[in-house]
Amino acid sequence: MEIDGSTTIVGVIGYPIAHSLSPRMHNAAIRALGINWRYLPFQVAPENLEKAIEGMRGLAIRGLNVTVPHKQAVMRFLDWVSPEASAIGAVNTILNEGKRLSGYNTDVEGILAALQFGARLEKLPEKVVVLGAGGAARGIVYALTTVTDVKYITILNRTIPKAERLAAKMEKMAKEKTKIEGKGLDGETVRDELRETGPGGCETTHGAGLVINATPVGMYPDVDCSPIEDSSAFHPRLVLYDTIYNPKETKLMRLARSQGAKSFNGLDMLVYQGAKSLEIWTGRKSPVEVMREAVMS
Ligand code: ATR
């Protein structure tokens, strides 16, 4: 459909934004839906964030995705924030209805759908290890504690107090239904958490069944880095979900695979969070397969 006087604009704000796959993914979905919309990238430096959000009101931009580094800072410029986004402390989707701006967090839907439909984990294991304690980790731990029946979560982070604080906050929020611990991201702790050993050093079945990387370590251009360097931590009963999608196979995924663990990249999470954002803006079901194809190619 050609751009004309009634074209609706949606888009994404971030800094930098040039490598974002979202414009390609959303414009493919818009074409498939046959609507007169366009999805544009907007590079917004942190000092211009407030002006950008006022511009969204002024220009009647229908919706924006919000990415690094604005997910937290943007919240104070909105009229309403969903309970989910406010519990996580981050907004990744803004809806503009008659100049009233509402903030949502569709990363929750993104990770859950990616685990269920992408990694085909119908039932999540009892114990999950999350690497990282930043914004992405907060959304993931929130999703695991509120929607699934995962019983134990260990948050491993380079800065230990951050892991401990997040664990305490989320455990309180989960009303102690989930036991959550925060520890360091060092080789020995990682091995202990992923491979729990019983008396005499024999492996037991109490180790984690799923590990989710919520750090940016290993992302392009630092493709030779990995948050876990020791492949012996992995075992064939383990599933690794890496939220990174560039490169498509991270060093961490390679290490996991070398030990027989299944591994998945973050493309499905990107697709499902995007599909949910588009549904919030259009009120229609998103063409998930079209969106997946657009980012896979
Ligand atoms: P995001 O919103 O993408 O999660 P963030 O809030 O800045 O970004 O969090 C980044 C996470 O990746 C943090 O857990 C960070 O660890 P620290 O709390 O110790 O900073 C982790 N991280 C970033 N670079 C890292 C590195 N080189 N090694 C280990 N962890 C790293």
Coordinates of C-alpha atoms and ligand atoms in Angstrom, one line a residue:
M1 CA 0.0 0.0 0.0
E2 CA 1.4 3.4 -0.9
I3 CA 2.1 6.1 1.7
D4 CA -0.7 8.7 1.5
G5 CA -2.5 11.2 3.7
S6 CA -4.0 8.6 5.9
T7 CA -0.9 6.4 6.6
T8 CA -0.5 5.5 10.3
I9 CA 3.0 5.6 11.7
V10 CA 4.5 3.2 14.3
G11 CA 8.1 2.6 15.0
V12 CA 11.0 2.0 17.4
I13 CA 13.2 4.3 19.5
G14 CA 16.6 3.3 20.7
Y15 CA 20.3 4.4 20.7
P16 CA 21.8 3.1 18.5
I17 CA 19.0 1.7 16.3
A18 CA 20.6 1.1 12.9
H19 CA 21.0 -2.7 13.4
S20 CA 17.4 -3.2 14.7
L21 CA 15.5 -6.0 12.9
S22 CA 12.2 -4.6 14.0
P23 CA 11.5 -2.4 11.0
R24 CA 11.9 -5.4 8.6
M25 CA 9.8 -7.6 10.8
H26 CA 6.9 -5.2 11.5
N27 CA 6.7 -3.9 7.9
A28 CA 6.4 -7.5 6.6
A29 CA 3.6 -8.0 9.1
I30 CA 1.9 -4.7 8.0
R31 CA 2.1 -5.8 4.4
A32 CA 0.6 -9.1 5.3
L33 CA -2.3 -7.5 7.2
G34 CA -2.9 -5.2 4.2
I35 CA -3.1 -2.0 6.3
N36 CA -2.0 1.5 5.5
W37 CA 0.7 1.7 8.1
R38 CA 4.6 2.1 8.2
Y39 CA 7.1 1.1 10.9
L40 CA 10.1 3.4 11.2
P41 CA 13.3 3.4 13.2
F42 CA 14.0 6.6 15.2
Q43 CA 17.5 7.1 16.7
V44 CA 16.9 9.0 19.9
A45 CA 19.8 10.0 22.1
P46 CA 19.1 9.8 25.9
E47 CA 19.0 13.6 26.2
N48 CA 16.2 13.8 23.6
L49 CA 14.0 11.1 25.0
E50 CA 11.4 13.5 26.5
K51 CA 11.2 15.5 23.3
A52 CA 10.7 12.3 21.3
I53 CA 7.8 11.2 23.5
E54 CA 6.2 14.6 23.3
G55 CA 6.7 14.4 19.5
M56 CA 4.9 11.1 19.5
R57 CA 1.9 12.9 21.1
G58 CA 2.2 15.9 18.8
L59 CA 2.5 13.8 15.6
A60 CA -0.1 11.3 16.6
I61 CA 2.3 8.4 16.1
R62 CA 0.2 5.3 17.0
G63 CA 2.8 3.2 18.8
L64 CA 6.5 2.9 19.6
N65 CA 8.7 0.0 20.6
V66 CA 11.3 1.1 23.1
T67 CA 14.7 -0.5 23.2
V68 CA 18.1 0.0 24.9
P69 CA 18.8 2.4 26.7
H70 CA 15.3 3.9 27.1
K71 CA 13.2 1.1 28.6
Q72 CA 13.3 2.4 32.1
A73 CA 13.7 6.1 31.5
V74 CA 10.7 6.3 29.3
M75 CA 8.2 5.3 32.0
R76 CA 8.0 8.7 33.7
F77 CA 6.8 10.4 30.4
L78 CA 3.8 8.1 30.1
D79 CA 0.2 8.6 31.4
W80 CA -0.3 4.9 32.4
V81 CA 2.0 1.9 32.8
S82 CA 0.6 -1.7 33.0
P83 CA 1.0 -3.5 36.3
E84 CA 3.4 -6.0 34.5
A85 CA 5.6 -3.3 33.1
S86 CA 5.6 -1.4 36.4
A87 CA 6.6 -4.6 38.3
I88 CA 9.4 -5.3 35.9
G89 CA 10.4 -1.6 35.9
A90 CA 10.7 -1.4 32.1
V91 CA 8.4 -0.5 29.1
N92 CA 9.1 -1.8 25.6
T93 CA 5.8 -0.8 23.9
I94 CA 3.9 2.5 24.0
L95 CA 0.3 2.9 22.7
N96 CA -1.0 6.3 21.8
E97 CA -4.7 6.7 22.0
G98 CA -5.9 10.3 21.5
K99 CA -2.7 11.6 23.1
R100 CA -3.0 9.3 26.1
L101 CA 0.2 7.2 26.3
S102 CA 0.1 3.7 27.8
G103 CA 3.2 1.6 28.5
Y104 CA 3.4 -2.2 28.3
N105 CA 6.1 -4.8 28.5
T106 CA 5.6 -7.5 25.8
D107 CA 9.0 -9.2 26.6
V108 CA 7.0 -11.3 29.2
E109 CA 4.8 -12.7 26.4
G110 CA 7.9 -12.9 24.2
I111 CA 10.0 -15.2 26.4
L112 CA 7.1 -17.4 27.4
A113 CA 6.0 -18.0 23.8
A114 CA 9.6 -18.5 22.7
L115 CA 10.1 -21.2 25.4
Q116 CA 6.7 -22.9 24.6
F117 CA 6.5 -22.7 20.8
G118 CA 10.2 -22.0 19.8
A119 CA 12.0 -24.3 22.2
R120 CA 9.0 -26.6 22.5
L121 CA 9.1 -26.7 26.3
E122 CA 5.5 -27.5 27.0
K123 CA 6.3 -27.9 30.6
L124 CA 9.2 -26.0 32.1
P125 CA 11.7 -27.8 34.3
E126 CA 11.5 -27.3 38.1
K127 CA 14.7 -25.4 38.2
V128 CA 15.9 -22.5 35.9
V129 CA 19.2 -20.6 35.9
V130 CA 19.1 -17.0 34.6
L131 CA 22.4 -15.3 33.6
G132 CA 22.3 -11.6 34.3
A133 CA 20.4 -9.3 36.6
G134 CA 19.6 -6.3 34.3
G135 CA 16.4 -5.2 32.6
A136 CA 16.2 -8.3 30.4
A137 CA 16.7 -10.6 33.4
R138 CA 14.0 -8.8 35.4
G139 CA 11.4 -9.4 32.7
I140 CA 12.4 -13.1 32.4
V141 CA 12.3 -13.8 36.1
Y142 CA 9.0 -12.0 36.4
A143 CA 7.5 -14.1 33.6
L144 CA 8.8 -17.3 35.1
T145 CA 7.5 -16.5 38.6
T146 CA 4.1 -15.2 37.7
V147 CA 3.0 -17.4 34.8
T148 CA 4.8 -20.7 35.1
D149 CA 5.2 -23.2 37.9
V150 CA 9.0 -23.2 38.0
K151 CA 9.9 -23.9 41.6
Y152 CA 13.5 -22.8 41.8
I153 CA 15.3 -19.9 40.0
T154 CA 19.0 -19.0 40.5
I155 CA 20.1 -15.6 39.1
L156 CA 23.8 -15.6 38.4
N157 CA 25.4 -12.2 37.9
R158 CA 28.9 -10.7 37.6
T159 CA 27.8 -8.1 40.3
I160 CA 26.6 -10.4 43.1
P161 CA 24.6 -7.8 45.2
K162 CA 22.5 -7.0 42.1
A163 CA 21.6 -10.7 41.7
E164 CA 20.7 -10.9 45.4
R165 CA 18.6 -7.8 45.3
L166 CA 16.7 -9.0 42.2
A167 CA 16.2 -12.4 43.8
A168 CA 14.8 -11.0 47.0
K169 CA 12.5 -8.6 45.2
M170 CA 11.1 -11.2 42.8
E171 CA 10.7 -13.9 45.6
K172 CA 8.6 -11.4 47.5
M173 CA 6.5 -10.7 44.4
A174 CA 6.1 -14.4 43.8
K175 CA 4.7 -14.6 47.4
E176 CA 7.3 -17.3 48.0
K177 CA 5.7 -19.7 45.6
T178 CA 9.1 -19.7 43.8
K179 CA 12.4 -20.0 45.6
I180 CA 14.8 -17.5 44.1
E181 CA 18.5 -17.1 44.9
G182 CA 21.1 -14.7 43.6
K183 CA 24.8 -15.7 43.2
G184 CA 28.0 -14.9 41.3
L185 CA 28.6 -15.7 37.6
D186 CA 31.8 -17.6 38.2
G187 CA 32.9 -21.0 36.8
E188 CA 32.5 -22.9 40.0
T189 CA 29.0 -21.6 40.9
V190 CA 27.8 -22.1 37.3
R191 CA 29.0 -25.7 37.4
D192 CA 27.3 -26.3 40.8
E193 CA 24.0 -24.8 39.6
L194 CA 23.8 -26.6 36.3
R195 CA 25.1 -30.0 37.5
E196 CA 24.0 -30.7 41.0
T197 CA 26.1 -33.5 42.4
G198 CA 25.1 -35.9 45.2
P199 CA 27.3 -37.8 47.7
G200 CA 30.5 -39.1 46.2
G201 CA 30.3 -36.6 43.3
C202 CA 27.7 -38.5 41.4
E203 CA 25.4 -36.4 39.3
T204 CA 21.8 -36.1 40.5
T205 CA 18.7 -35.0 38.7
H206 CA 18.4 -31.8 40.8
G207 CA 20.5 -29.6 38.5
A208 CA 18.8 -27.0 36.3
G209 CA 16.8 -28.1 33.3
L210 CA 16.9 -24.7 31.6
V211 CA 19.5 -21.9 31.5
I212 CA 18.5 -18.5 30.0
N213 CA 21.2 -16.0 29.0
A214 CA 19.9 -12.5 29.7
T215 CA 23.3 -10.8 29.4
P216 CA 24.5 -9.1 26.2
V217 CA 27.8 -11.1 26.4
G218 CA 28.6 -12.7 23.1
M219 CA 26.5 -10.3 21.1
Y220 CA 27.9 -8.9 17.8
P221 CA 30.6 -7.6 17.5
D222 CA 32.0 -9.4 20.6
V223 CA 31.2 -12.8 19.2
D224 CA 34.2 -14.5 20.8
C225 CA 32.9 -13.8 24.3
S226 CA 30.6 -16.0 26.4
P227 CA 29.1 -15.5 29.9
I228 CA 30.1 -19.2 30.6
E229 CA 33.5 -20.3 29.3
D230 CA 33.6 -23.8 30.6
S231 CA 31.7 -26.3 28.4
S232 CA 31.8 -29.0 31.1
A233 CA 29.0 -27.1 33.0
F234 CA 26.6 -28.3 30.3
H235 CA 25.0 -31.7 29.9
P236 CA 22.5 -33.3 27.6
R237 CA 19.5 -32.8 29.8
L238 CA 19.9 -29.1 29.7
V239 CA 18.2 -26.6 27.4
L240 CA 19.9 -23.3 26.7
Y241 CA 17.9 -20.3 25.7
D242 CA 20.1 -17.4 24.6
T243 CA 18.2 -14.1 24.3
I244 CA 20.9 -12.9 21.8
Y245 CA 20.0 -13.2 18.1
N246 CA 23.0 -11.7 16.4
P247 CA 25.0 -13.9 15.8
K248 CA 22.4 -16.6 15.2
E249 CA 24.6 -19.0 17.1
T250 CA 26.5 -17.5 20.0
K251 CA 29.7 -19.0 21.5
L252 CA 27.6 -20.0 24.5
M253 CA 25.2 -21.9 22.3
R254 CA 28.1 -23.7 20.6
L255 CA 29.6 -24.7 24.0
A256 CA 26.2 -26.0 25.1
R257 CA 25.7 -27.9 21.9
S258 CA 29.2 -29.5 22.1
Q259 CA 28.0 -31.2 25.3
G260 CA 24.7 -32.4 23.9
A261 CA 22.5 -29.7 25.3
K262 CA 19.8 -28.2 23.0
S263 CA 20.2 -24.5 22.4
F264 CA 18.0 -21.8 20.9
N265 CA 18.7 -18.1 20.0
G266 CA 16.6 -15.0 20.8
L267 CA 14.9 -14.7 17.4
D268 CA 11.7 -16.3 18.6
M269 CA 11.6 -14.0 21.6
L270 CA 12.0 -11.0 19.3
V271 CA 9.2 -12.3 17.0
Y272 CA 6.7 -13.0 19.8
Q273 CA 7.3 -9.7 21.7
G274 CA 6.9 -7.9 18.4
A275 CA 3.8 -9.8 17.5
K276 CA 2.2 -8.8 20.8
S277 CA 3.2 -5.1 20.4
L278 CA 1.6 -5.0 17.0
E279 CA -1.5 -6.6 18.4
I280 CA -1.7 -3.8 21.1
W281 CA -1.5 -1.2 18.3
T282 CA -3.8 -2.8 15.7
G283 CA -6.2 -4.7 17.8
R284 CA -5.7 -7.6 15.3
K285 CA -4.0 -10.9 15.5
S286 CA -0.4 -10.6 14.2
P287 CA 1.0 -12.8 11.4
V288 CA 3.6 -14.5 13.5
E289 CA 5.0 -16.8 10.7
V290 CA 5.4 -13.8 8.3
M291 CA 7.3 -12.0 11.1
R292 CA 9.5 -15.0 11.8
E293 CA 10.4 -15.4 8.1
A294 CA 11.3 -11.7 7.8
V295 CA 13.9 -12.0 10.6
M296 CA 15.2 -15.4 9.6
S297 CA 16.1 -14.4 6.0
Ligands
ATR1 P1 19.6 -5.2 29.7 O1 18.5 -4.2 29.9 O2 19.9 -5.6 28.3 O3 19.5 -6.4 30.6 P2 21.4 -4.1 31.6 O4 20.3 -3.7 32.5 O5 22.6 -3.1 31.4 O6 20.9 -4.5 30.2 O7 22.0 -5.5 32.2 C1 23.1 -6.1 31.5 C2 23.4 -7.4 32.3 O8 24.4 -8.1 31.6 C3 23.8 -7.2 33.7 O9 23.4 -8.3 34.5 C4 25.3 -7.2 33.6 O10 26.1 -7.6 34.7 P3 26.4 -6.5 35.9 O11 25.2 -6.3 36.7 O12 27.5 -7.1 36.6 O13 26.9 -5.3 35.2 C5 25.5 -8.2 32.5 N1 26.8 -8.0 31.8 C6 27.1 -7.1 30.9 N2 28.3 -7.2 30.4 C7 28.9 -8.3 31.1 C8 30.1 -9.0 31.0 N3 31.1 -8.5 30.2 N4 30.3 -10.1 31.8 C9 29.3 -10.5 32.6 N5 28.1 -9.9 32.7 C10 27.9 -8.8 32.0

